[in-house]
Short mmCIF file of C-alpha atoms in Angstrom, two decimals:
data_model
loop_
_atom_site.label_atom_id
_atom_site.label_comp_id
_atom_site.label_asym_id
_atom_site.label_seq_id
_atom_site.Cartn_x
_atom_site.Cartn_y
_atom_site.Cartn_z
CA MET A 1 85.48 42.48 -73.53
CA ASN A 2 85.58 39.18 -75.52
CA PRO A 3 82.63 36.95 -74.51
CA SER A 4 84.63 33.63 -74.05
CA LEU A 5 87.37 35.43 -71.80
CA LYS A 6 84.81 37.15 -69.85
CA LEU A 7 82.95 33.80 -69.20
CA LEU A 8 86.37 32.10 -68.29
CA THR A 9 87.26 34.92 -65.86
CA VAL A 10 83.85 34.74 -64.14
CA VAL A 11 83.65 31.02 -64.04
CA ALA A 12 87.31 30.75 -62.75
CA ILE A 13 86.74 33.21 -59.92
CA ALA A 14 83.44 31.65 -58.87
CA PHE A 15 85.07 28.25 -58.70
CA GLU A 16 88.03 29.48 -56.71
CA ILE A 17 86.05 31.23 -54.05
CA SER A 18 83.91 27.71 -53.60
CA PHE A 19 87.02 26.26 -52.06
CA THR A 20 88.60 29.27 -50.13
CA GLN A 21 87.41 31.13 -47.15
CA VAL A 22 88.58 34.55 -47.43
CA LEU A 23 85.79 37.06 -46.42
CA THR A 24 87.64 40.07 -47.74
CA VAL A 25 88.05 38.84 -51.30
CA ASN A 26 84.25 37.98 -51.17
CA VAL A 27 83.23 41.53 -50.15
CA VAL A 28 85.74 43.23 -52.76
CA LEU A 29 84.16 40.83 -55.58
CA ILE A 30 80.68 41.86 -54.48
CA ALA A 31 81.62 45.54 -54.46
CA VAL A 32 83.39 45.38 -57.88
CA SER A 33 80.47 43.29 -59.41
CA LEU A 34 77.82 45.74 -58.29
CA ILE A 35 79.86 48.84 -59.70
CA LEU A 36 80.23 46.90 -63.06
CA LEU A 37 76.41 46.07 -63.01
CA LEU A 38 75.70 49.72 -62.22
CA VAL A 39 78.08 51.08 -64.93
CA ASN A 40 76.27 48.75 -67.46
CA ARG A 41 73.01 50.31 -66.39
CA VAL A 42 71.30 47.08 -65.03
CA LYS A 43 67.63 47.68 -64.28
CA LEU A 44 66.63 48.42 -60.70
CA LYS A 45 64.15 45.49 -60.86
CA THR A 46 66.76 43.18 -61.71
CA LEU A 47 69.09 44.29 -59.19
CA LEU A 48 66.33 43.93 -56.50
CA TRP A 49 65.49 40.41 -57.75
CA LEU A 50 69.28 39.51 -57.74
CA THR A 51 69.54 40.87 -54.15
CA GLY A 52 66.33 39.35 -52.84
CA VAL A 53 66.85 35.67 -53.78
CA PRO A 54 70.18 35.24 -52.31
CA LEU A 55 69.24 37.23 -49.47
CA PHE A 56 66.68 34.68 -48.59
CA LEU A 57 68.68 31.70 -49.58
CA ALA A 58 71.79 32.72 -47.95
CA SER A 59 70.03 33.63 -44.67
CA ALA A 60 68.40 30.31 -44.61
CA LEU A 61 71.67 28.47 -45.22
CA VAL A 62 73.56 30.38 -42.57
CA TRP A 63 70.82 30.00 -40.12
CA SER A 64 70.67 26.08 -40.90
CA LEU A 65 74.46 25.81 -40.59
CA ALA A 66 74.34 27.78 -37.34
CA LEU A 67 71.54 25.52 -35.94
CA ARG A 68 72.76 22.18 -37.14
CA GLY A 69 76.45 22.60 -37.37
CA ASP A 70 79.64 23.98 -35.46
CA ALA A 71 80.78 26.73 -37.75
CA SER A 72 82.65 29.73 -36.59
CA SER A 73 80.85 33.18 -37.30
CA HIS A 74 83.81 33.81 -39.82
CA PHE A 75 82.89 30.74 -41.76
CA LEU A 76 79.14 31.78 -41.63
CA TRP A 77 79.99 35.14 -43.03
CA VAL A 78 81.97 33.55 -45.78
CA ILE A 79 79.20 31.33 -46.79
CA PHE A 80 76.73 34.14 -46.54
CA THR A 81 78.88 36.45 -48.77
CA ARG A 82 79.79 33.75 -51.13
CA MET A 83 76.23 33.35 -52.23
CA PHE A 84 76.17 37.19 -53.27
CA VAL A 85 79.30 36.66 -55.19
CA TYR A 86 77.94 33.94 -57.18
CA VAL A 87 74.95 36.04 -58.07
CA TYR A 88 76.55 39.48 -58.77
CA LEU A 89 79.43 38.10 -60.45
CA GLY A 90 77.45 35.83 -62.44
CA ALA A 91 75.17 38.54 -63.33
CA THR A 92 78.06 40.81 -64.63
CA PHE A 93 78.32 38.14 -67.22
CA THR A 94 74.70 37.43 -68.17
CA GLN A 95 73.52 40.91 -67.99
CA THR A 96 76.24 41.99 -70.54
CA THR A 97 76.41 39.16 -72.95
CA GLN A 98 74.15 37.85 -75.75
CA PRO A 99 73.95 34.25 -76.34
CA LEU A 100 74.63 34.90 -80.01
CA ALA A 101 77.74 36.73 -79.14
CA LEU A 102 78.81 33.97 -76.84
CA THR A 103 78.44 31.25 -79.45
CA ARG A 104 80.03 33.37 -82.21
CA SER A 105 82.99 33.84 -79.72
CA LEU A 106 83.28 30.35 -78.69
CA GLU A 107 83.27 29.17 -82.25
CA GLN A 108 85.91 31.80 -83.52
CA ASN A 109 88.07 32.46 -80.27
CA ALA A 110 87.75 29.18 -78.28
CA LYS A 111 87.66 26.88 -81.55
CA LEU A 112 84.51 25.20 -80.44
CA PRO A 113 83.66 23.00 -83.58
CA ALA A 114 81.16 24.79 -85.81
CA LYS A 115 78.69 21.83 -85.62
CA PHE A 116 78.25 22.59 -81.86
CA ALA A 117 78.14 26.22 -82.03
CA TYR A 118 75.34 26.17 -84.88
CA GLY A 119 73.52 23.22 -83.31
CA PHE A 120 73.25 25.01 -80.09
CA LEU A 121 72.09 28.15 -81.81
CA ALA A 122 69.44 26.44 -83.95
CA ALA A 123 67.99 24.74 -80.85
CA PHE A 124 68.26 27.73 -78.76
CA ASN A 125 66.18 29.66 -81.28
CA LEU A 126 63.38 27.20 -80.87
CA LEU A 127 62.91 28.19 -77.31
CA PRO A 128 59.41 30.03 -77.97
CA LYS A 129 58.32 26.96 -79.72
CA ILE A 130 59.33 24.82 -76.95
CA LYS A 131 57.51 26.74 -74.37
CA ALA A 132 54.46 26.70 -76.50
CA GLU A 133 54.81 22.99 -77.10
CA VAL A 134 54.86 22.26 -73.38
CA ALA A 135 51.70 24.33 -73.00
CA THR A 136 50.22 22.46 -75.94
CA ILE A 137 50.98 18.87 -74.48
CA HIS A 138 49.33 20.09 -71.18
CA ALA A 139 46.28 21.32 -72.95
CA ALA A 140 45.92 18.36 -75.13
CA ALA A 141 46.23 15.99 -72.24
CA LEU A 142 43.57 17.96 -70.23
CA MET A 143 41.07 17.77 -73.02
CA ARG A 144 41.26 14.03 -72.51
CA GLY A 145 40.68 14.58 -68.85
CA GLN A 146 44.55 13.74 -67.95
CA VAL A 147 46.45 16.15 -65.83
CA LEU A 148 50.23 16.01 -66.63
CA HIS A 149 52.41 16.85 -63.66
CA PHE A 150 56.14 17.12 -63.64
CA TRP A 151 56.42 13.64 -62.34
CA SER A 152 54.28 12.18 -65.23
CA PRO A 153 56.33 9.96 -67.62
CA GLN A 154 53.83 10.74 -70.34
CA LEU A 155 54.82 14.53 -70.40
CA TYR A 156 58.51 13.65 -70.91
CA PHE A 157 57.64 11.13 -73.36
CA LYS A 158 55.56 13.58 -75.63
CA VAL A 159 58.45 16.03 -75.06
CA ILE A 160 61.18 13.68 -76.21
CA LEU A 161 59.15 12.78 -79.34
CA ALA A 162 58.80 16.47 -80.13
CA ALA A 163 62.49 17.07 -79.65
CA MET A 164 63.38 14.08 -81.95
CA ASN A 165 60.99 15.14 -84.53
CA TRP A 166 62.18 18.92 -84.53
CA SER A 167 65.97 17.82 -84.41
CA ASP A 168 65.44 15.64 -87.42
CA GLN A 169 63.69 18.78 -89.29
CA LEU A 170 66.26 21.08 -88.32
CA THR A 171 69.17 18.95 -89.32
CA ALA A 172 67.47 18.47 -92.79
CA ALA A 173 66.99 22.24 -92.86
CA MET A 174 70.61 23.05 -92.15
CA LEU A 175 72.05 20.34 -94.49
CA SER A 176 69.85 21.61 -97.29
CA HIS A 177 71.27 25.08 -96.80
CA GLY A 178 74.66 23.75 -97.42
CA PHE A 179 75.98 23.14 -93.80
CA VAL A 180 78.76 20.45 -93.96
CA GLU A 181 80.23 19.18 -90.56
CA GLY A 182 83.82 20.04 -90.21
CA ALA A 183 84.06 22.04 -93.43
CA PRO A 184 86.03 25.27 -93.32
CA ARG A 185 83.93 28.38 -92.73
CA THR A 186 84.11 32.05 -93.09
CA TYR A 187 82.60 34.52 -90.58
CA ALA A 188 79.82 37.10 -91.38
CA VAL A 189 80.47 38.68 -87.91
CA ARG A 190 84.03 38.68 -86.35
CA ILE A 191 84.26 38.81 -82.65
CA PRO A 192 87.66 40.42 -81.74
CA LEU A 193 89.96 39.09 -79.24
CA ARG A 194 92.17 41.90 -78.25
CA ALA A 195 95.22 42.10 -76.18
CA ARG A 196 93.48 44.19 -73.69
CA ASP A 197 91.08 41.23 -73.01
CA TRP A 198 93.71 38.95 -72.22
CA TRP A 199 95.17 41.81 -69.86
CA PHE A 200 91.83 42.03 -68.05
CA CYS A 201 91.34 38.56 -67.63
CA GLY A 202 94.87 37.88 -66.47
CA LEU A 203 94.98 40.82 -64.03
CA SER A 204 91.65 39.97 -62.54
CA LEU A 205 92.68 36.40 -61.81
CA LEU A 206 96.14 37.64 -60.53
CA VAL A 207 94.26 40.13 -58.07
CA VAL A 208 91.99 37.41 -56.83
CA GLN A 209 94.99 35.06 -56.30
CA LEU A 210 96.82 37.72 -54.32
CA GLY A 211 93.80 38.34 -52.14
CA LEU A 212 93.22 34.64 -51.73
CA PHE A 213 96.64 33.61 -50.74
CA THR A 214 98.39 36.54 -48.81
CA GLY A 215 96.61 35.68 -45.53
CA LEU A 216 93.74 38.02 -45.59
CA PRO A 217 90.92 37.25 -43.17
CA MET B 1 82.41 4.60 -80.44
CA GLN B 2 79.69 6.81 -81.86
CA ARG B 3 80.65 10.37 -82.59
CA TRP B 4 78.67 13.64 -82.36
CA HIS B 5 76.75 14.68 -85.32
CA ILE B 6 74.53 17.78 -85.79
CA ARG B 7 71.43 16.09 -85.26
CA ASP B 8 72.61 14.64 -81.86
CA ILE B 9 73.79 18.15 -80.84
CA ILE B 10 70.40 19.79 -81.72
CA LEU B 11 68.68 16.89 -79.98
CA VAL B 12 70.51 17.27 -76.77
CA THR B 13 70.05 20.92 -76.92
CA ILE B 14 66.31 20.86 -77.55
CA LEU B 15 65.95 18.15 -74.71
CA ALA B 16 67.88 20.39 -72.30
CA ILE B 17 65.58 23.26 -73.23
CA PHE B 18 62.44 21.27 -72.86
CA MET B 19 63.56 20.15 -69.23
CA GLY B 20 64.68 23.68 -68.42
CA VAL B 21 61.26 24.95 -69.40
CA ILE B 22 59.32 22.18 -67.47
CA PHE B 23 61.27 22.65 -64.43
CA TRP B 24 60.94 26.51 -64.51
CA ALA B 25 57.42 25.63 -63.15
CA VAL B 26 58.90 23.90 -60.15
CA GLY B 27 60.42 27.03 -59.06
CA PRO B 28 57.44 28.12 -57.03
CA LEU B 29 57.33 24.86 -55.30
CA TYR B 30 61.04 25.27 -54.31
CA ALA B 31 60.38 28.62 -52.83
CA ILE B 32 57.41 27.45 -50.77
CA LEU B 33 59.24 24.48 -49.60
CA ALA B 34 62.43 26.26 -48.68
CA ALA B 35 60.49 29.20 -46.90
CA ALA B 36 58.47 26.46 -44.84
CA LEU B 37 61.62 24.63 -43.87
CA ALA B 38 63.93 27.62 -43.37
CA PRO B 39 62.65 28.68 -39.86
CA ALA B 40 63.53 25.17 -38.34
CA GLY B 41 67.12 25.61 -39.96
CA LEU B 42 66.18 22.87 -42.54
CA GLN B 43 66.43 24.82 -45.76
CA PRO B 44 69.18 22.70 -47.20
CA LEU B 45 66.63 19.91 -47.10
CA ALA B 46 64.38 21.71 -49.73
CA ASN B 47 67.43 21.51 -52.00
CA GLU B 48 67.98 17.85 -51.38
CA LEU B 49 64.26 16.99 -51.81
CA LEU B 50 64.11 18.64 -55.32
CA LEU B 51 67.66 18.06 -56.61
CA GLY B 52 66.58 14.96 -58.45
CA ILE B 53 64.21 17.14 -60.60
CA TRP B 54 66.91 19.47 -61.75
CA VAL B 55 69.51 16.86 -62.35
CA MET B 56 67.17 14.56 -64.44
CA ALA B 57 68.33 15.98 -67.87
CA GLY B 58 71.49 14.21 -67.49
CA PRO B 59 70.31 10.66 -67.26
CA LEU B 60 67.61 11.11 -69.59
CA ALA B 61 70.01 12.68 -72.27
CA GLY B 62 72.40 9.97 -71.54
CA PHE B 63 69.84 7.18 -72.00
CA VAL B 64 68.13 8.60 -75.10
CA ILE B 65 71.37 9.83 -76.80
CA ARG B 66 73.77 7.09 -76.36
CA ILE B 67 76.95 8.80 -77.12
CA PRO B 68 79.78 9.43 -74.51
CA GLY B 69 79.35 12.85 -73.14
CA ALA B 70 75.35 13.11 -73.66
CA ALA B 71 74.66 13.28 -70.03
CA THR B 72 77.29 15.96 -69.27
CA LEU B 73 76.17 17.97 -72.34
CA GLY B 74 72.53 17.63 -71.54
CA GLU B 75 72.82 18.77 -68.08
CA PHE B 76 75.36 21.37 -68.63
CA LEU B 77 73.24 22.94 -71.60
CA GLY B 78 70.25 22.89 -69.23
CA ALA B 79 72.26 25.13 -66.88
CA ALA B 80 73.18 27.31 -69.98
CA VAL B 81 69.72 27.68 -70.98
CA GLU B 82 68.63 28.50 -67.25
CA MET B 83 71.50 31.00 -67.18
CA PHE B 84 70.11 32.97 -70.31
CA LEU B 85 66.48 32.51 -69.30
CA GLY B 86 67.46 34.72 -66.28
CA GLY B 87 68.28 32.37 -63.40
CA THR B 88 69.29 34.10 -60.34
CA TRP B 89 72.90 32.43 -60.37
CA GLY B 90 74.05 33.88 -63.60
CA ALA B 91 77.27 32.28 -64.82
CA ALA B 92 77.71 30.36 -61.56
CA THR B 93 74.91 28.12 -62.75
CA LEU B 94 77.24 26.72 -65.28
CA ILE B 95 79.67 25.28 -62.76
CA SER B 96 76.83 23.39 -61.03
CA GLY B 97 75.67 22.36 -64.38
CA ALA B 98 78.94 20.80 -65.14
CA VAL B 99 79.32 19.34 -61.78
CA GLN B 100 75.80 17.69 -61.98
CA GLY B 101 76.62 16.41 -65.65
CA ILE B 102 79.88 14.74 -64.76
CA GLY B 103 78.12 13.19 -61.83
CA SER B 104 75.51 11.56 -63.93
CA GLU B 105 77.97 10.81 -66.74
CA LEU B 106 80.18 8.71 -64.44
CA GLY B 107 77.38 6.18 -64.02
CA PHE B 108 77.17 5.57 -67.78
CA ALA B 109 80.99 5.74 -68.02
CA PHE B 110 81.12 2.86 -65.40
CA THR B 111 79.15 0.59 -67.65
CA GLY B 112 81.31 1.45 -70.62
CA TYR B 113 78.31 2.99 -72.32
CA LYS B 114 77.43 -0.71 -73.20
CA HIS B 115 74.51 -1.36 -71.05
CA TYR B 116 71.44 0.79 -70.74
CA ASN B 117 69.14 -0.62 -68.17
CA TRP B 118 67.92 0.00 -64.47
CA LEU B 119 71.39 -0.78 -63.25
CA THR B 120 72.92 1.93 -65.29
CA LEU B 121 70.44 4.41 -63.91
CA THR B 122 70.88 3.35 -60.43
CA LEU B 123 74.59 3.62 -60.98
CA SER B 124 74.18 7.14 -62.47
CA ALA B 125 72.02 8.14 -59.38
CA LEU B 126 74.47 7.16 -57.15
CA THR B 127 77.54 8.97 -58.70
CA THR B 128 75.40 12.06 -59.34
CA THR B 129 74.57 12.07 -55.58
CA LEU B 130 78.15 11.58 -54.36
CA VAL B 131 79.75 14.12 -56.97
CA THR B 132 77.17 16.88 -56.34
CA PHE B 133 77.33 16.22 -52.56
CA LEU B 134 81.07 16.73 -52.58
CA TRP B 135 80.64 19.89 -54.45
CA ASP B 136 78.24 21.19 -51.95
CA TYR B 137 80.42 19.92 -49.12
CA PHE B 138 82.69 22.68 -50.06
CA ARG B 139 80.59 25.22 -51.81
CA SER B 140 77.60 25.39 -49.38
CA GLY B 141 79.65 24.94 -46.29
CA TYR B 142 78.07 21.38 -45.62
CA ASN B 143 81.41 20.48 -44.07
CA ALA B 144 80.28 22.45 -41.01
CA TYR B 145 77.34 20.26 -40.41
CA HIS B 146 77.28 17.63 -37.59
CA LEU B 147 77.67 14.30 -38.96
CA GLY B 148 74.13 13.28 -38.26
CA PHE B 149 72.45 15.95 -40.21
CA LEU B 150 74.93 15.54 -43.11
CA LEU B 151 74.09 11.93 -43.46
CA VAL B 152 70.37 12.98 -43.44
CA LEU B 153 71.12 15.33 -46.29
CA LEU B 154 72.91 12.66 -48.15
CA VAL B 155 70.41 10.16 -47.87
CA VAL B 156 67.50 12.45 -48.82
CA ARG B 157 69.49 13.51 -51.84
CA PHE B 158 69.96 10.02 -52.87
CA ILE B 159 66.24 9.19 -52.66
CA SER B 160 65.46 12.39 -54.72
CA VAL B 161 68.02 11.70 -57.36
CA PHE B 162 67.06 7.94 -57.41
CA ILE B 163 63.18 8.56 -57.85
CA PHE B 164 63.57 11.31 -60.36
CA GLY B 165 66.86 10.29 -62.33
CA GLY B 166 66.31 6.58 -61.80
CA VAL B 167 62.79 5.54 -61.53
CA LEU B 168 60.89 8.35 -63.30
CA THR B 169 63.79 8.17 -66.20
CA HIS B 170 63.18 4.33 -66.37
CA LEU B 171 59.41 4.86 -66.74
CA ILE B 172 60.01 7.37 -69.49
CA THR B 173 62.49 5.21 -71.40
CA ASN B 174 60.22 2.23 -70.98
CA LEU B 175 57.51 4.21 -72.90
CA LEU B 176 60.02 5.29 -75.60
CA THR B 177 61.14 1.61 -75.98
CA ARG B 178 57.75 0.45 -76.26
CA ALA B 179 57.18 3.22 -79.01
CA HIS B 180 59.97 1.78 -80.82
CA VAL B 181 61.96 5.18 -80.77
CA LEU B 182 64.75 3.61 -78.41
CA PRO B 183 66.52 0.30 -78.96
CA ALA B 184 65.22 -2.43 -76.61
CA VAL B 185 66.63 -2.26 -73.11
CA SER B 186 69.47 -4.54 -72.70
CA LYS B 187 68.31 -7.50 -70.37
CA ARG B 188 70.44 -8.42 -67.36
#
């Protein structure tokens, strides 16, 4: 499915169930998402992780709500299942979509300006370097007998200087390769936006609306 | 009003990734805190205590890159990075990221993007707290809490956001100003 439309569908549903309290819809969404995940051959380890974390957080939240609030048991179940909907539904997107495909789709289908698409991509590909830089900053400080914590301003100071430096260099690199902001571009890889993507998005949203607003428990 | 150029876009993204990487390390702390508080029914307090750390990318980006939308983009991209790094919440992270980003953006918007000082950061901390709390009020079922506990959560959240998004961000930007990487903070 087209990545932009897929993202739109998932985010729209997650947003809607945040403000509605229909248990049936939550349970159906969990089931559908699980089936989609299994069809896409998600790893067992990932699935266990995706189940364990919300199980703990949702139980703790519901326990807290029961102890310190006056919620009905229906409401508690809605909150409990809601956490799982977020995680499983969110995973149907993240487990099936590559960042590169999403960025390309956002540029071609969702008309995101090319400077944003390529700016994001350029920075995102620095991820391994960024991880290494944080480790280097920590190590360099340790050699001078300084321990940098996540609350140390110096850590962020150095990080921001590195970010500024790299963004200058990346920009220079992109400009010297002929990148011009706002100039018309051709695409090496086309991300198709088919009629069936629209149908899938529209029908999913329609079914969710039917579930949410026809008085189901 | 300043517009977005490729350098700013790359800078805000790199900054968001950096923050994401640093805060990835806070994950275990959250897990321990949440597990310790859970039996007493206080697990949401763990969120409130640490929320300031997660929403720091917003004010920092807004302060360093002084273009409207920088705080929102910084926070939102941080969420996108977390999503692709394998955060548990998947695409749902994006909603929280957008909510937090808009929350901290409002603080800068209220000053017309003209003043960059402690007042701006305090204002941003306040709007972040209110907007994200409203979101949790619906999303996490906070509306079922007794009023007293709800107020405790709200106050703890503000303190956390103020310490990290306000005080710590102020200390960082002071260092940057002294190093002449940022324009001098406007005096009040």
